[in-house]
Structure formats: C-alpha cells, structure tokens
Amino acid sequence: MLRFSLTRLVYAMKGKINSPWSIVSPLLVFMLALAPESRAAAARPLRIAYLFTSGTMASMWMAKETGGFAKEGLDVEMISMSSTLALPALIANEVDVIQISAVPLINASLRGFDVVFVAGMLNTMIWDLYARAEIKSAEQLKGKIVGTERPGSPVAYGTLVALRKLGLTARDVQLRILGGSEQITAALLTGQIVAGAAAPPVRFQLDRAGFHSMATTLDQPYQNVGVVMRRSRMDELAGRLVPLLRSVRAGIDRYYNDKPFTMKVIAKYTKEKDPDIIDRTYEFYRRAGFRRELMISEPGVQGILDFLSETVPEAKKAVPAQFFDDRFVRQLNSVK
C-alpha cells in the first residue's frame, strides 16, 4: 500500500539524512503517512512540482501558460508544493519532476537517493546582503548580528558568499539562524538583526524600508533552479523529457519577448497584486537570466560542493558530473 511505502520511505530518509539541515520532519512523516493511494504512474499526467511562489519558477509557469505543453502533446499537472515535501514526493514517485536548486539535491544525492538534474534553468545566485542604513562598510558589520538559515541551506551559502565578497568570514560576524528570506526580512524590519540575505520578492520590502544592499551574489556561478527527477525513471519518462524541455525553452523565449504577458503570469502564480513588485520581479529575473540552452552550471555545482565539504565529508570527494545527466538537453540543443 502507498501509505505504508511512503511512511517507510520517510523513515529511511530520516536515517540517511541525519544532519541539522535534514529535509524530513515529523510533520512530513505524518502528512505522507496519510497520503492516499495514487493511480499508476503510466495512467496519470506528467506531474511537475514547483516550489513556493518565487519568480525562479517562471520558466515552467511560462511553458504552461503559453500552451507549450499542449503544443508538444504533453498532459501535464502542475502542483505547488513546499520544499520540505518536494524531494520525498519525488522519491516516492508521487510526482515525476520537481524544480529545486542544487543544494538540497546534492544533500540528498550524497546520502544515496537517486535524484539528478536533467536541465538547468537559472545558473546564478539571487541573494543580496541587506543592512541597516547606518551600516556603511564591512568594518562596521564586524561583530554584528547577521541573519541566516540553517547550515548547508541555499540561503546560508548565499550569506557566506556575500560576506566573502565584503572580505569577511562567518567568524567576523554573529550568525543567527532564523529561516529563509521572509524570516530574515522580518527580523531586519523589527530590528532583531542588522544584516541578512534576501531575494525577490521580499528584498523589495527592504528597499522600500530604507535598507541597502552591501553585496550582491547575482554575478556568482551557482546551480539555481533546474529540472530534477529520479535517475531510475529516466528510461520510463524518456519520451516526454525532450518535449518538456522544448516547452520550457519556448516559455523562456516568451518571457524575454512579451513582458506584459509574462507579468500577468507572474501575478497569477505569486498572487502578487502590487504592479511595482510584479514589474521589479520580472526585471530582476530578466537580468539574472533564464538559460534557454538549459545547461547545468558545473562551476556552480562545484562551488556548492566546496561549501558543503566543510560540514559534509562526502562532498569532498564528489564531482559535479555525478549530480546531473544532460543527455536530453543535448538532444534538444542538437536540433537548431
């Protein structure tokens, strides 16, 4: 029964991912234990999970909203899902494809789960290190409280990269673990911290409130969101993967060529009503650059391995190529 297999899977994952940044929680165990039995994978649409409502997901939204999937003959079901649930759902075959960045994928892969990138969409970091107005220099930031997320997380990585650009290390400041960008932004606005990493759309609140960016990571190589699936299912899903990637590429093209339509799509999925926030979100990701060639950033993956190697022994011997399989991207790009 699916209920039993999901519960067993979650406990297996808890055993393998034994760290401060575990992707499995007791709440997840409870939720998956209550999951209903699913239809056979062959009888259902291609199920694609996108995480939260960040603009990083826009290329897949565009593929859906422009009718790209239908043009390719794909029956696709788009599912909004939290990052906590996405990887377990993928491993349990409850979804077929997810969109995540490299940090959680690498963490899971190093612990024996067969998750792999088949394409990259965004190959740069998206965080800025914001500080209160009176903090003008790196020297003034020394010894101050800087908000961050749990060790090994994307936000923690982005925070350390931003500090490094300022000539600082984690030892030069007081890192306080708070959560993601939203929690860090709230702590900045309430005066609990003096600096912290933020990404769209919450960074726009900080701009309005008078905080300023001390360092941006937008120029740093990174494997941000990409198409992720189980390696063991690649043969099963092979016939749908090139059409899927062709749809995504068409969505990226439309993103750049039709701003009014794209802004409507962003508003629909993020549920944002402020036109200024929608416009700034569009322009930010236009500048960050969705990659129509859909290649994975090997330097970006290597940077993450270097970061994780401080706390994850397995990362020291790993190489970028073990975390992706670009055969379908190469098939797509071979046709001009």
XYZ file of C-alpha atoms in Angstrom:
336
model
C 0.000 0.000 0.000
C 1.194 3.506 -0.775
C 0.599 4.703 2.775
C 2.959 2.058 4.121
C 5.607 2.609 1.450
C 5.618 6.370 1.935
C 5.972 6.052 5.677
C 8.800 3.547 5.256
C 10.467 5.886 2.734
C 10.338 8.857 5.067
C 11.869 6.924 7.950
C 14.549 5.613 5.608
C 15.300 9.182 4.550
C 15.467 10.296 8.164
C 18.079 7.638 8.768
C 20.163 8.700 5.787
C 19.794 12.440 6.162
C 20.984 12.771 9.720
C 22.031 16.393 9.935
C 20.937 19.841 11.153
C 19.563 20.556 7.677
C 17.505 17.367 7.334
C 14.825 17.622 4.650
C 12.455 15.359 6.566
C 10.427 16.436 9.585
C 7.961 14.667 11.901
C 5.195 16.724 10.301
C 6.220 15.356 6.920
C 6.103 11.805 8.252
C 2.573 12.422 9.462
C 1.417 14.025 6.227
C 2.885 11.358 3.992
C 1.521 8.600 6.183
C -1.931 9.967 5.453
C -1.342 10.234 1.694
C -3.976 8.462 -0.405
C -3.081 5.618 -2.734
C -2.207 7.055 -6.156
C -3.052 5.974 -9.650
C -0.480 4.056 -11.607
C 2.193 6.388 -12.956
C 1.538 5.333 -16.545
C -2.106 6.390 -16.331
C -1.554 9.860 -14.980
C -0.319 13.131 -16.471
C 3.292 14.157 -16.076
C 3.239 15.630 -12.583
C 5.540 18.622 -12.092
C 6.023 20.202 -8.672
C 7.170 23.788 -8.366
C 8.262 25.191 -5.032
C 6.605 28.145 -3.316
C 5.762 31.177 -5.441
C 9.172 32.601 -6.304
C 9.964 34.066 -9.702
C 12.699 31.442 -10.030
C 9.921 29.114 -11.215
C 8.790 31.438 -14.024
C 10.174 29.460 -16.963
C 7.978 26.459 -16.119
C 4.982 28.731 -15.472
C 5.507 30.264 -18.897
C 5.640 26.827 -20.545
C 2.253 26.072 -19.013
C 0.551 29.410 -19.616
C 1.692 29.793 -23.230
C 0.245 26.397 -24.095
C 3.703 24.957 -24.668
C 2.907 21.614 -23.061
C -0.215 21.155 -25.138
C 1.682 22.035 -28.333
C 4.142 19.257 -27.518
C 1.333 16.777 -26.867
C 2.074 16.613 -23.156
C -0.566 16.093 -20.488
C 0.922 17.961 -17.525
C -0.306 18.549 -13.993
C 1.379 21.449 -12.196
C 1.486 21.161 -8.403
C 2.540 23.825 -5.913
C 4.495 22.184 -3.109
C 6.726 23.196 -0.215
C 10.429 22.450 -0.378
C 10.032 20.138 2.617
C 7.674 17.869 0.702
C 9.076 18.026 -2.817
C 12.044 15.656 -2.601
C 10.199 12.956 -0.608
C 7.294 13.201 -3.056
C 9.689 12.754 -5.977
C 11.424 9.793 -4.377
C 8.041 8.206 -3.642
C 7.036 8.678 -7.331
C 4.111 10.851 -6.288
C 5.475 13.490 -8.672
C 7.635 12.918 -11.724
C 9.618 16.152 -11.931
C 10.419 18.890 -9.445
C 12.108 22.275 -9.671
C 14.753 22.803 -6.993
C 18.243 24.228 -6.700
C 21.420 22.219 -6.285
C 21.944 22.409 -2.523
C 19.056 20.122 -1.465
C 19.641 17.851 -4.471
C 23.312 17.384 -3.592
C 22.491 16.783 0.067
C 20.024 14.052 -0.893
C 22.218 12.500 -3.579
C 25.214 12.248 -1.267
C 23.013 10.216 1.059
C 22.089 7.663 -1.541
C 18.904 8.971 -3.161
C 18.798 8.749 -6.960
C 17.865 12.357 -7.704
C 19.552 14.139 -10.586
C 19.388 17.322 -12.640
C 18.315 16.795 -16.233
C 18.351 20.520 -17.072
C 19.266 23.878 -15.571
C 17.120 26.998 -15.848
C 18.842 29.617 -13.724
C 22.595 29.492 -13.177
C 23.246 32.339 -10.792
C 22.621 33.247 -7.170
C 19.791 35.620 -6.364
C 20.617 36.951 -2.879
C 21.811 40.361 -1.763
C 23.184 41.019 1.692
C 21.000 43.832 3.047
C 21.945 46.001 6.017
C 20.502 48.826 8.053
C 21.164 52.301 6.706
C 23.817 53.152 9.303
C 25.996 50.155 8.323
C 28.110 51.645 5.546
C 31.137 49.355 5.402
C 32.317 45.822 6.044
C 34.273 47.093 9.054
C 31.045 48.366 10.614
C 29.447 44.955 10.098
C 32.094 43.138 12.148
C 30.741 41.687 15.376
C 27.149 42.491 14.429
C 24.234 40.025 14.222
C 23.581 38.742 10.705
C 20.521 36.635 9.994
C 20.881 33.372 8.097
C 19.249 29.981 7.547
C 20.267 26.543 8.819
C 23.798 25.353 7.906
C 24.020 23.747 4.482
C 20.971 25.571 3.082
C 20.936 27.784 -0.044
C 20.414 30.965 1.999
C 23.309 30.055 4.319
C 25.508 29.545 1.267
C 24.411 32.849 -0.260
C 25.076 34.659 3.015
C 28.632 33.330 3.236
C 29.329 34.167 -0.412
C 28.112 37.742 0.149
C 30.251 38.079 3.283
C 33.243 36.783 1.333
C 32.723 39.478 -1.293
C 32.986 42.012 1.538
C 36.227 40.447 2.746
C 34.522 38.866 5.769
C 34.005 35.335 7.060
C 31.438 33.772 9.366
C 33.855 34.340 12.259
C 33.761 38.098 11.716
C 30.029 38.403 12.479
C 27.431 36.795 14.739
C 25.348 34.497 12.539
C 21.827 33.961 13.857
C 19.809 31.109 12.340
C 16.303 32.365 11.589
C 14.926 30.720 8.460
C 14.530 31.746 4.835
C 14.372 35.181 3.225
C 10.953 36.007 4.681
C 12.059 35.353 8.270
C 15.307 37.244 7.748
C 13.430 40.188 6.244
C 11.018 40.247 9.198
C 13.955 40.246 11.622
C 15.556 43.154 9.770
C 12.337 45.156 9.789
C 11.874 44.604 13.536
C 15.466 45.427 14.447
C 16.488 41.962 15.655
C 19.451 41.826 13.262
C 21.488 44.411 11.384
C 22.002 42.466 8.140
C 20.819 39.403 6.262
C 20.444 37.862 2.815
C 17.243 38.469 0.893
C 15.931 37.587 -2.548
C 12.881 38.702 -4.558
C 10.163 39.460 -3.748
C 10.897 40.183 -0.063
C 14.032 42.183 -0.894
C 11.766 44.815 -2.439
C 10.231 45.405 1.007
C 13.704 46.155 2.325
C 14.365 48.618 -0.493
C 11.193 50.489 0.423
C 12.052 50.446 4.136
C 15.434 52.120 3.608
C 17.749 49.139 3.912
C 20.560 48.902 1.383
C 22.435 46.138 -0.391
C 26.037 45.779 0.727
C 26.866 42.932 -1.659
C 25.091 41.076 -4.426
C 25.614 37.452 -5.405
C 23.951 37.841 -8.788
C 27.327 37.601 -10.532
C 28.301 34.360 -8.800
C 28.068 30.993 -10.628
C 25.533 28.727 -8.986
C 23.202 25.968 -10.000
C 19.908 27.512 -9.072
C 16.560 26.029 -10.042
C 16.550 23.211 -12.570
C 14.548 20.195 -13.718
C 15.096 17.310 -11.303
C 13.917 13.710 -11.443
C 14.867 10.230 -10.301
C 17.673 8.654 -12.293
C 15.916 5.275 -12.105
C 12.915 6.678 -14.005
C 14.758 8.302 -16.887
C 14.116 5.450 -19.307
C 10.451 5.302 -18.302
C 9.906 9.023 -18.873
C 12.381 9.478 -21.738
C 9.703 10.006 -24.404
C 8.313 13.020 -22.554
C 11.500 14.740 -21.453
C 12.706 16.364 -24.682
C 9.175 17.720 -25.397
C 9.080 19.001 -21.807
C 12.396 20.795 -22.186
C 11.367 22.192 -25.580
C 8.266 23.635 -23.884
C 10.403 25.223 -21.169
C 12.731 26.755 -23.732
C 9.757 28.232 -25.587
C 8.497 29.605 -22.275
C 11.839 31.291 -21.650
C 11.752 32.865 -25.108
C 8.270 34.237 -24.415
C 9.477 35.572 -21.060
C 12.001 37.791 -22.798
C 9.834 38.751 -25.755
C 6.482 39.523 -24.117
C 6.784 41.442 -20.861
C 3.062 42.314 -20.481
C 2.010 38.666 -20.795
C 4.830 37.490 -18.516
C 3.835 39.962 -15.831
C 0.313 38.535 -15.871
C 1.754 35.053 -15.407
C 3.955 36.201 -12.520
C 0.970 37.853 -10.860
C -1.129 34.707 -11.275
C 1.356 32.329 -9.681
C 2.805 34.593 -6.997
C -0.631 36.061 -6.200
C 1.073 39.439 -6.017
C -1.189 42.450 -6.645
C 1.310 45.293 -6.429
C 2.225 46.287 -10.024
C 5.577 47.670 -8.904
C 6.550 44.401 -7.211
C 5.477 42.418 -10.283
C 7.483 44.694 -12.565
C 10.571 44.515 -10.360
C 10.285 40.733 -10.140
C 10.143 40.499 -13.923
C 13.142 42.788 -14.387
C 15.193 41.028 -11.723
C 14.866 37.607 -13.345
C 15.334 39.078 -16.780
C 18.678 40.366 -15.521
C 19.500 37.142 -13.660
C 18.947 35.304 -16.910
C 16.966 32.148 -17.567
C 19.175 29.987 -19.813
C 17.420 28.822 -22.978
C 20.158 26.263 -23.640
C 19.145 24.680 -20.280
C 22.663 23.527 -19.440
C 23.727 22.780 -15.885
C 26.434 25.006 -14.369
C 29.366 22.755 -13.462
C 31.265 25.645 -11.799
C 28.087 26.425 -9.850
C 27.794 22.832 -8.622
C 31.491 22.723 -7.739
C 31.133 25.874 -5.656
C 28.351 24.252 -3.664
C 30.428 21.093 -3.132
C 33.277 23.241 -1.829
C 30.843 24.934 0.552
C 29.268 21.688 1.762
C 32.626 19.938 2.190
C 33.132 21.906 5.415
C 30.245 20.032 7.052
C 29.539 17.058 4.773
C 32.510 14.682 4.398
C 31.031 13.003 1.302
C 31.118 16.310 -0.593
C 34.928 16.420 -0.535
C 35.253 13.505 -2.965
C 32.238 14.321 -5.128
C 32.438 15.802 -8.626
C 29.777 17.919 -10.386
C 29.069 15.348 -13.115
C 27.566 12.860 -10.662
C 24.655 15.207 -9.959
C 23.350 15.692 -13.495
C 22.541 13.831 -16.681
C 22.300 16.209 -19.644
C 21.510 13.672 -22.386
C 18.050 15.152 -23.022
C 19.351 18.731 -23.060
C 21.980 17.686 -25.582
C 19.276 16.066 -27.725
C 17.257 19.275 -27.559
C 20.186 21.512 -28.432
C 21.357 19.298 -31.277
C 18.329 20.443 -33.290
C 18.827 24.059 -34.325
